[in-house]
Coordinates of C-alpha atoms and ligand atoms in Angstrom, one line a residue:
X15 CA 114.7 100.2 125.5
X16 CA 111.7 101.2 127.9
X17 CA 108.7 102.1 125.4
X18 CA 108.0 104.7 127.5
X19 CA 111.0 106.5 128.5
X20 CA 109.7 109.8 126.2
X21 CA 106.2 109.8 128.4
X22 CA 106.6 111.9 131.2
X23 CA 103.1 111.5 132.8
X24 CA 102.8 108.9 135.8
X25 CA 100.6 107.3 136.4
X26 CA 99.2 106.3 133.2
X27 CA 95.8 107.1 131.4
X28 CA 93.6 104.3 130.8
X29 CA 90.5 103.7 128.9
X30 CA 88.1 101.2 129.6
X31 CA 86.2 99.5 126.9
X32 CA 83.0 97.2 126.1
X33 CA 82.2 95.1 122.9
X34 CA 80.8 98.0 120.8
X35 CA 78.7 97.4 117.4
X36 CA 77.5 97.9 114.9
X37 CA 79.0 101.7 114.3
X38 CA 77.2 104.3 112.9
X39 CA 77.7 107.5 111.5
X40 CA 79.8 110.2 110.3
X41 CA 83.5 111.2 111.8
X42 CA 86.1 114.1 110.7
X43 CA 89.7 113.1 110.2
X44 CA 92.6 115.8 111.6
X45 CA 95.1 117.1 109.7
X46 CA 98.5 114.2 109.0
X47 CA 100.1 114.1 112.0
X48 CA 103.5 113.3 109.6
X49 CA 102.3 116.2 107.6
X50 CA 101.7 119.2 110.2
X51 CA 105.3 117.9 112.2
X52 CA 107.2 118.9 108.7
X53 CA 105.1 121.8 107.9
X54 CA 105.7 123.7 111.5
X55 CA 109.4 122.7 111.1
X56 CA 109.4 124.2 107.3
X57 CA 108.1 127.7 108.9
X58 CA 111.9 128.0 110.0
X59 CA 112.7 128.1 106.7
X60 CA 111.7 132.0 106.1
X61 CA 111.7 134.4 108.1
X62 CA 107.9 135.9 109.1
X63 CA 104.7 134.7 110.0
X64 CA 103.1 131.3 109.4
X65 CA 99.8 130.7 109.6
X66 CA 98.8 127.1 109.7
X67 CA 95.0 125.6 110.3
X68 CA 93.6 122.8 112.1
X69 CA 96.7 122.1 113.7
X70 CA 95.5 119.4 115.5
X71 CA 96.1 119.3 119.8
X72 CA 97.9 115.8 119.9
X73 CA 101.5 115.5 122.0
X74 CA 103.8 115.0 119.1
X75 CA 103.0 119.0 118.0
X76 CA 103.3 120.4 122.0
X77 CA 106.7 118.1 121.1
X78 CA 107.6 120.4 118.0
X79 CA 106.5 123.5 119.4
X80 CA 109.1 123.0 122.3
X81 CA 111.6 122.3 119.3
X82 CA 110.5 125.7 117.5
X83 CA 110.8 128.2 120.3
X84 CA 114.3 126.3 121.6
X85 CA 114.9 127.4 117.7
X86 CA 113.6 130.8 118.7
X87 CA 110.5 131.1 117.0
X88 CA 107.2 132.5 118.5
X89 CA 103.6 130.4 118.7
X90 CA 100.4 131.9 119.3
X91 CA 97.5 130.1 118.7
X92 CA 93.5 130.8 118.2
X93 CA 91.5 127.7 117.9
X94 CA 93.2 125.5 115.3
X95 CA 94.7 128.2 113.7
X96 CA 98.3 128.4 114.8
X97 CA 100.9 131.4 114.1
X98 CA 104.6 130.3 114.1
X99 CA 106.8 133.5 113.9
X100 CA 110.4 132.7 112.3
X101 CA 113.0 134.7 113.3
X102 CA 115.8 136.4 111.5
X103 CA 118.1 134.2 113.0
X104 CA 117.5 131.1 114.6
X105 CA 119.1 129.1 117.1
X106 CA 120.6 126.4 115.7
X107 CA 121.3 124.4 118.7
X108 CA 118.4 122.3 119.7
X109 CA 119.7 120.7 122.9
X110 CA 116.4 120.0 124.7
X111 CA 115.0 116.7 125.8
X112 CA 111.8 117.2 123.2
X113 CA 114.2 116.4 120.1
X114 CA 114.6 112.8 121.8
X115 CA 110.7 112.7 121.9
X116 CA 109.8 112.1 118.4
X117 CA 110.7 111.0 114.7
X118 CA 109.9 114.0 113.5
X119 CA 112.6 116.0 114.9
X120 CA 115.1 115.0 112.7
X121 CA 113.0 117.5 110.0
X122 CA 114.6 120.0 111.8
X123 CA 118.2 119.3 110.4
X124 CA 117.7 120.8 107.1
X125 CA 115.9 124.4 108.0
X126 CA 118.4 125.1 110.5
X127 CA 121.3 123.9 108.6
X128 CA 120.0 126.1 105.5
X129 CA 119.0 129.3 107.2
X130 CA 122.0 129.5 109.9
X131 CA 124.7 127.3 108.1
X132 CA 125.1 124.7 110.9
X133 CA 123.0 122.8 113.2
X134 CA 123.5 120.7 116.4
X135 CA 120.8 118.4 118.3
X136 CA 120.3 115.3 120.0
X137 CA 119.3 112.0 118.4
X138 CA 115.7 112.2 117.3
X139 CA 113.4 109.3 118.8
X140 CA 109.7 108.0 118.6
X141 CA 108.8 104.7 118.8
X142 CA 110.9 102.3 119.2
X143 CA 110.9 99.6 116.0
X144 CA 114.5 98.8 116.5
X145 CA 117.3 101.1 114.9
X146 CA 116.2 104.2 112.8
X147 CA 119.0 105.1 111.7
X148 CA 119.7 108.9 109.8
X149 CA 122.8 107.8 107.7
X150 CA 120.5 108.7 105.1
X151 CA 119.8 112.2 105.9
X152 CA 123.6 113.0 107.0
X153 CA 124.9 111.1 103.5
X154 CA 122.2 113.6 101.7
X155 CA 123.1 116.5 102.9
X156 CA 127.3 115.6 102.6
X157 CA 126.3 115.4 99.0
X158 CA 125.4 119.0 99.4
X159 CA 128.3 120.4 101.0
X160 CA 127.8 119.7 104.7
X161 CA 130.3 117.7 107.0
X162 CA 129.0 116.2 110.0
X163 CA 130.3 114.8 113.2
X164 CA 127.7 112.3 115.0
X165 CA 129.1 111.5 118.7
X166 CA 127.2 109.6 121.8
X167 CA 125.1 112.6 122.3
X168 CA 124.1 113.3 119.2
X169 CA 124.9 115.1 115.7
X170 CA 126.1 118.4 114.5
X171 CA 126.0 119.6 110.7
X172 CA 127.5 122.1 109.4
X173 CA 128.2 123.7 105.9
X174 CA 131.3 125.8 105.4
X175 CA 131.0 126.7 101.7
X176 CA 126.4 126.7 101.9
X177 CA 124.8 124.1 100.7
X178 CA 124.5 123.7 96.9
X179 CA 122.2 121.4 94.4
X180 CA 123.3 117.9 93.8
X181 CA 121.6 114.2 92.5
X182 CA 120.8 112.6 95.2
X183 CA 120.0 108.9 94.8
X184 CA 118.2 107.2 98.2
X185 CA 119.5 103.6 98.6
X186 CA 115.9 103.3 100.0
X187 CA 113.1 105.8 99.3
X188 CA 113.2 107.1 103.1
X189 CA 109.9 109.3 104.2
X190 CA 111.7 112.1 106.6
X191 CA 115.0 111.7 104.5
X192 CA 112.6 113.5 101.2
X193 CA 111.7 115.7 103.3
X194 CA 114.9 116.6 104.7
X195 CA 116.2 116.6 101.2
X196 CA 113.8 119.2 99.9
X197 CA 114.3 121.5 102.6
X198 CA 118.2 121.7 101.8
X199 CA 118.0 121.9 98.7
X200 CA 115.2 124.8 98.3
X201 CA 117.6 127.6 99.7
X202 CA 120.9 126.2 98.1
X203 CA 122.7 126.6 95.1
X204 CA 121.4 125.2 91.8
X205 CA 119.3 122.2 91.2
X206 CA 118.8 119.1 93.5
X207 CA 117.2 115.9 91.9
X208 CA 115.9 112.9 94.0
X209 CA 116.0 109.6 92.3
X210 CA 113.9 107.2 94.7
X211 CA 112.0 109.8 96.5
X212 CA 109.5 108.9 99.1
X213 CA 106.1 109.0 97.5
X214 CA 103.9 109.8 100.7
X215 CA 101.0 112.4 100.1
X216 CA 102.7 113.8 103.0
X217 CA 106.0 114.4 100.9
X218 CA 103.7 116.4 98.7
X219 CA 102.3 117.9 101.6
X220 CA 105.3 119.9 102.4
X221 CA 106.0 120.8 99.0
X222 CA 102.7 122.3 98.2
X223 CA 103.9 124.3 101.9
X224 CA 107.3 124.9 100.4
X225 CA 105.7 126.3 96.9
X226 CA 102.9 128.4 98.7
X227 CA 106.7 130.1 100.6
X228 CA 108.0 130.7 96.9
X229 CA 110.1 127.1 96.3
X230 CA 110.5 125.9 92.7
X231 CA 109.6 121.9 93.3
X232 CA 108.8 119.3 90.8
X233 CA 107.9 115.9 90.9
X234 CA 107.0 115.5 94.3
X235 CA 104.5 112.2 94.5
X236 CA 106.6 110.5 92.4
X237 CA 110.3 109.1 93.1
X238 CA 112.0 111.8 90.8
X239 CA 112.0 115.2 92.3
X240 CA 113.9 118.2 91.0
X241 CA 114.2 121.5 92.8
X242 CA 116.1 124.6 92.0
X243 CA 117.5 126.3 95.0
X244 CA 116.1 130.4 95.7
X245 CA 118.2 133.0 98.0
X246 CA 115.4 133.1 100.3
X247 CA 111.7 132.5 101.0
X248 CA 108.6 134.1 102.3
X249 CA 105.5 132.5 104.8
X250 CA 102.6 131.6 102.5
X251 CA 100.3 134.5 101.9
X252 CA 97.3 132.6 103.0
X253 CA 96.8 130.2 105.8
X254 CA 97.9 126.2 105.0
X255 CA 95.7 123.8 105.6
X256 CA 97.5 120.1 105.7
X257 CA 95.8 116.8 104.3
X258 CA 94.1 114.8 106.1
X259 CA 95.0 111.9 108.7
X260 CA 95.4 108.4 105.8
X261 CA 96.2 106.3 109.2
X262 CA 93.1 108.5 111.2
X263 CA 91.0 106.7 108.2
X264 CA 93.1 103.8 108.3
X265 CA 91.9 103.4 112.5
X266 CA 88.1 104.4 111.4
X267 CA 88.2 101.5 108.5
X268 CA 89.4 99.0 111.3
X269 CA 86.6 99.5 113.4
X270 CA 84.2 99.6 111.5
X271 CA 85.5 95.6 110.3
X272 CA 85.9 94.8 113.6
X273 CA 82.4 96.0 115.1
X274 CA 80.5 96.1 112.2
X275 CA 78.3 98.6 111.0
X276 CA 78.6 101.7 108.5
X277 CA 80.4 104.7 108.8
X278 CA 81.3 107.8 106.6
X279 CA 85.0 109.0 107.4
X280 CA 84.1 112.5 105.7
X281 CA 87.2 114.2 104.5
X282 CA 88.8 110.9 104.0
X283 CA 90.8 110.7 100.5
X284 CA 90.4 107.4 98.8
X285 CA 93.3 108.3 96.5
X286 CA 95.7 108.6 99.6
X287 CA 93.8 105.1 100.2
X288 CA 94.3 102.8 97.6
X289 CA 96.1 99.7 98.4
X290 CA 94.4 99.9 101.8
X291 CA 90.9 99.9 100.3
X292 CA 91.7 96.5 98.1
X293 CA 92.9 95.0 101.1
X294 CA 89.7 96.2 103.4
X295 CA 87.5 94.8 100.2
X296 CA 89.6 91.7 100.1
X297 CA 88.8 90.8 103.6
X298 CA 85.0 91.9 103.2
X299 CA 84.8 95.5 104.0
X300 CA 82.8 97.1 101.7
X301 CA 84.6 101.2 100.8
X302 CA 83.1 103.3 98.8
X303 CA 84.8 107.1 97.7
X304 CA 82.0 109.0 98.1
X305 CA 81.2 113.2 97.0
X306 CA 83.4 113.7 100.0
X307 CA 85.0 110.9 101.7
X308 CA 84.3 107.2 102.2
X309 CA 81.5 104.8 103.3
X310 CA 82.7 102.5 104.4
X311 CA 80.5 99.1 105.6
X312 CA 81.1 95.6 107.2
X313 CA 78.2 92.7 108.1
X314 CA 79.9 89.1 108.0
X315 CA 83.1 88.2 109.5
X316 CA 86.3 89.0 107.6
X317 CA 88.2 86.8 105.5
X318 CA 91.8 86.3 106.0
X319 CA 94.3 88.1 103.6
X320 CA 98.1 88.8 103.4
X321 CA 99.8 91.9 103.8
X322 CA 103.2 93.8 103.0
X323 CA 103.5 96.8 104.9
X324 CA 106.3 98.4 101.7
X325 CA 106.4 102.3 101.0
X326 CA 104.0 104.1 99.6
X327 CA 101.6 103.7 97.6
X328 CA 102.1 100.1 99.4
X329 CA 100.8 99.5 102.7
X330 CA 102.0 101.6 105.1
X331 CA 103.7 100.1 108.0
X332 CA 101.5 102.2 109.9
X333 CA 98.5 100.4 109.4
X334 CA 99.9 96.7 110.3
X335 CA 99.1 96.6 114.1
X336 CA 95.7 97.6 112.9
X337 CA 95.0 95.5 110.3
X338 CA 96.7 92.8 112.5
X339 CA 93.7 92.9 115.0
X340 CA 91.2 92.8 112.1
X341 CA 92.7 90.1 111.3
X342 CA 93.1 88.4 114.3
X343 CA 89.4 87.6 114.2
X344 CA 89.3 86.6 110.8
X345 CA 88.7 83.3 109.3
X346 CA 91.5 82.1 108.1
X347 CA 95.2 82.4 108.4
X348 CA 97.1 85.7 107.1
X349 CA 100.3 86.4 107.1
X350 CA 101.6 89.9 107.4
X351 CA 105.2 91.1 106.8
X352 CA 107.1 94.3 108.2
X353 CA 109.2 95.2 104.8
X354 CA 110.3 99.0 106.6
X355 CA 111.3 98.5 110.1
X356 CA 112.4 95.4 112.4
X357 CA 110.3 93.0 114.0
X358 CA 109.8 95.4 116.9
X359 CA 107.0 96.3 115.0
X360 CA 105.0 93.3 116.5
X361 CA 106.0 93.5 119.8
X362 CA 102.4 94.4 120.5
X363 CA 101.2 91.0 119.7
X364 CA 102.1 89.8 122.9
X365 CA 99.3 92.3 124.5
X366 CA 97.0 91.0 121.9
X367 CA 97.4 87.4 123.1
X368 CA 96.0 88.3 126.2
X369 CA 93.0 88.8 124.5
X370 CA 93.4 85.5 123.3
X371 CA 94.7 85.8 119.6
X372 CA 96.3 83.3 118.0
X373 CA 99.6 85.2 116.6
X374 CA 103.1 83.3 115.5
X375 CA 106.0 85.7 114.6
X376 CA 108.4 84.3 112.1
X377 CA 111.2 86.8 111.5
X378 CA 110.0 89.8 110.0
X379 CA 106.4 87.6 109.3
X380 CA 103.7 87.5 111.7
X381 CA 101.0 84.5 111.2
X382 CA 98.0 85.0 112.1
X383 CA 94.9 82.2 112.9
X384 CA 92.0 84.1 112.7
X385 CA 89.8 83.2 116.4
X386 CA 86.4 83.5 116.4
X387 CA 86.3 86.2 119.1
X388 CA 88.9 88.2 121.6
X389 CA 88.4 88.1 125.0
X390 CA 88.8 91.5 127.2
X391 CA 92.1 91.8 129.3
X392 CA 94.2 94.7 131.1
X393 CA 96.8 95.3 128.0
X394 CA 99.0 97.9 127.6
X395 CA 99.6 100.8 124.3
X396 CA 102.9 100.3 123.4
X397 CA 103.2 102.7 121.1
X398 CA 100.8 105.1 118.7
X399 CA 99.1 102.8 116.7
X400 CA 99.9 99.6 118.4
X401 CA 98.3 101.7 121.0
X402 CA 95.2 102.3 118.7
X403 CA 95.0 98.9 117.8
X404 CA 94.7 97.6 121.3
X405 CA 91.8 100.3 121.7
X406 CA 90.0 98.9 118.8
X407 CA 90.7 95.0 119.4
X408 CA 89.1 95.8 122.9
X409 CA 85.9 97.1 121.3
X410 CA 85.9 93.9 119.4
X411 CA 86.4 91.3 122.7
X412 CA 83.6 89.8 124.7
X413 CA 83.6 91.1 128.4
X414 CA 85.7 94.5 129.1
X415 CA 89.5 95.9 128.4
X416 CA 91.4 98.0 129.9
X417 CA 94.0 99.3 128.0
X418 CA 97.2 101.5 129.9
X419 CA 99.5 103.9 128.8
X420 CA 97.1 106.0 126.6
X421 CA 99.7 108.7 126.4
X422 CA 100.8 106.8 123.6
X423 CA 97.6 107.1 121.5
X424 CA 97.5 110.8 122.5
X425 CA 101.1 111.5 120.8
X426 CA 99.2 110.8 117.3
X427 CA 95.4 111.1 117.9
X428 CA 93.4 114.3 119.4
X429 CA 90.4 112.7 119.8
X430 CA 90.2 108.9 119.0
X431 CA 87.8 107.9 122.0
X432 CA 85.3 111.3 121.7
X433 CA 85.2 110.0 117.9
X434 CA 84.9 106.1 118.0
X435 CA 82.2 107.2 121.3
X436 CA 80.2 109.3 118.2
X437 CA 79.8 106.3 116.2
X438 CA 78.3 104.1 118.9
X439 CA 81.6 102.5 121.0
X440 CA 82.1 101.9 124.8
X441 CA 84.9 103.4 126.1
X442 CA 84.9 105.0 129.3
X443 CA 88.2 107.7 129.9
X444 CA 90.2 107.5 133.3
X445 CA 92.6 110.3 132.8
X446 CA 94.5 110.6 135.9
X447 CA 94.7 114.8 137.9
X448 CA 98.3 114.8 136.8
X449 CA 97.8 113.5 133.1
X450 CA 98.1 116.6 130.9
X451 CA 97.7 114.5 127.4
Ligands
UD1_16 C1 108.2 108.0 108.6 C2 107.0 108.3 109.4 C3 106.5 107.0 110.1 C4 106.3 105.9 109.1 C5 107.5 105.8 108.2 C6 107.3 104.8 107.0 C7 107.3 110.5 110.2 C8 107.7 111.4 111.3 N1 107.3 109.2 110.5 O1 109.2 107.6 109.5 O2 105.3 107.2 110.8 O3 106.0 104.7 109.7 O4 107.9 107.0 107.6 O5 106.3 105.3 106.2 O6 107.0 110.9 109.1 N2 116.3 104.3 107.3 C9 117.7 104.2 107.3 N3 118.5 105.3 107.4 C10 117.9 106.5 107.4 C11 116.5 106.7 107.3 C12 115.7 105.5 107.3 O7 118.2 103.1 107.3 O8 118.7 107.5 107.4 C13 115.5 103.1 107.3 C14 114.7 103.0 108.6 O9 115.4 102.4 109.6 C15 113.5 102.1 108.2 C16 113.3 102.6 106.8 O10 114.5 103.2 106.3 O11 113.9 100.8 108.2 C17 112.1 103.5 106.6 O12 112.4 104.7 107.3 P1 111.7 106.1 106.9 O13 110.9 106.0 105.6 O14 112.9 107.1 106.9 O15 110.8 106.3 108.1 P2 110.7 107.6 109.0 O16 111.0 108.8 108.1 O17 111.6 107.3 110.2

């Protein structure tokens, strides 16, 4: 599949960078992109007006605003502050190209199939880590009184009778599939239970949205969640703010190992952090939770460690092409291992051979020598954070990279180069006229 079939914008933004280090100072994390996705989609859940803030201006939200107003809800938006206005009825058939863009689209199934008893849409996308599958989602919401027919296009849902309460047992504790699951069951009939629920702070997220609008949720955070169904829900009475970015922090903690220095990521939460923190202190990265974030501090080279990308609270798979640069110039040999998607995962260790790593992938394991240095190169973002990563590993490397296809980076970061350029890196922005980002 060609990476960058979703990326309409030709030619291709690059950034430039030079070895940067040591970083200083403070930075400001955005709001979870795979929070604010599943928040705007909830808004369809009740009729009115959402209010959502620091809704932050990356590509993957202009991707579900498209989505809402095909659904025929309203956006207006002041700043940050963004007002999505749910309609009575909604349109239920999302048959626009945006749907294909992203993950995240697939959120969509539930709010449409509870508010207007059916839904139809194309096959959500994203980046492309081999299948991803949404038997999960469709065997879900069968247990609650939908049928479904899935053809070349796409997949309709519908549900005759309404959708009513039922125990739901996920063969694997699936991120969107929670969340899908939660918006079912919050306007059907009786109670829903989740027995190996996703555990994401993002999960929680949405339910702290889905409370604020009048939902009865329980359990969320940990893999048994129970929620009684309500004839209907209202927006929030005041406006939502979502968590912060973990894999924003996650991108700030990596470059600080990699150029050294000290930072603060302000509004970071170490609790959303945990297992990434032991890791970061395992390979020499001092962290610190401080009054309001983390410090976070590297001097020496980093030591080599293994890592298990595995659901939350385990590493996220999110992190791995970041953690695979830091470890790329680490001393030692780590091995790292994609548990949640396929090897595709790693494809981007090819572009960080160019710069001269020293990567072997093994099945689903990826082997990694630690070099003393990179070397700069022209490399390519082949997706969000392997896109990031590249960014970073070039701040690391001796002489200059250029890295192509930024777009990527820009589907999941607002600011990532204005940021990283606050704390001391070198990265110079050539944004081509018909680049809209
Ligand atoms: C979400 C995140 C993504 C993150 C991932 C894992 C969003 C928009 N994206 O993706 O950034 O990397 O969680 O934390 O929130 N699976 C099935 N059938 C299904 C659903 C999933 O087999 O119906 C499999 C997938 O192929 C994958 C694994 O389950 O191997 C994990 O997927 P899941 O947790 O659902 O990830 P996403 O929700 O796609």
């Amino acid at each position: 599949m060609d990476p960058d079939q979703h990326i309409p914008n030709r030619p291709r933004e690059i950034w430039k960078l030079m070895r940067s280090g040591p970083l200083l100072g403070r930075v400001r994390l955005q709001p979870a992109k795979n929070s604010v996705l599943k928040l705007l989609a909830a808004c369809l859940l009740a009729e009115g007006t959402h209010v959502l803030d620091e809704v932050p201006g990356i590509a993957d939200v202009g991707y579900v605003r498209d989505i809402l107003e095909t659904a025929g809800a309203g956006w207006a938006q002041e700043g940050r502050r963004v007002f999505v206005k749910s309609p009575a009825q909604p349109n239920p058939r999302l048959d626009i190209p945006a749907v294909s863009s992203l993950r995240a689209s697939v959120v969509f199934l539930a709010p449409l199939l509870a508010r207007c008893g059916t839904v139809s849409m194309p096959f959500p996308g994203g980046d492309d880590f081999g299948l991803r599958p949404i038997d999960l989602h469709l065997s879900a919401l069968a247990l609650m009184g939908a049928e479904f027919e899935v053809n070349g296009s796409g997949v309709k849902v519908w549900a005759r009778q309404g959708l009513r309460g039922a125990r739901i047992v996920l063969e694997y504790p699936s991120h969107t599939a929670t969340d899908n699951i939660m918006m079912a069951a919050v306007l059907a009939k009786g109670t829903t239970v989740i027995v190996n629920a996703a555990r994401e702070p993002e999960v929680s997220d949405l339910a702290d949205f889905l409370r604020a609008m009048g939902a009865r949720i329980e359990g969320d955070g940990t893999s048994h969640v129970s929620i009684e169904g309500t004839d209907s829900l209202v927006p929030a009475p005041s406006p939502f703010v979502p968590i912060p970015d973990r894999v924003e922090a996650a991108t700030f903690m990596t470059a600080c190992a990699l150029c050294k220095g000290s930072i603060t990521i302000e509004n970071a939460r170490p609790e959303h952090l945990e297992r990434l923190i032991e890791k970061f202190d395992a390979m020499g990265v001092r962290c610190v939770a401080a009054s309001q974030g983390l410090e976070v501090a590297c001097e020496a080279r980093l030591s080599a460690v293994d890592v298990p990308s595995l659901p939350y609270p385990g590493i996220a798979t999110d992190y791995l092409p970041l953690l695979t640069v830091a470890l790329s110039v680490a001393e030692g040999v780590s091995v790292i291992t994609e548990n949640v998607f396929g090897p595709n995962r790693f494809r981007f260790v090819g572009e960080l051979a160019k710069m001269g790593a020293d990567i072997t992938i093994e099945g689903h394991h990826a082997v990694v020598r630690g070099v003393p240095s990179l070397r700069g190169a022209a490399v390519k973002a082949l997706d969000v954070r392997a896109g990031a990563a590249m960014v970073l590993a070039g701040l690391a490397a001796e002489g200059q990279t250029v890295v192509e296809g930024i777009e990527h980076v820009r589907r999941g970061y607002e600011a990532l180069a204005e940021k990283l350029v606050s704390l001391g890196a070198s990265i110079e922005q050539v944004r081509p006229p018909s680049a809209t980002g």
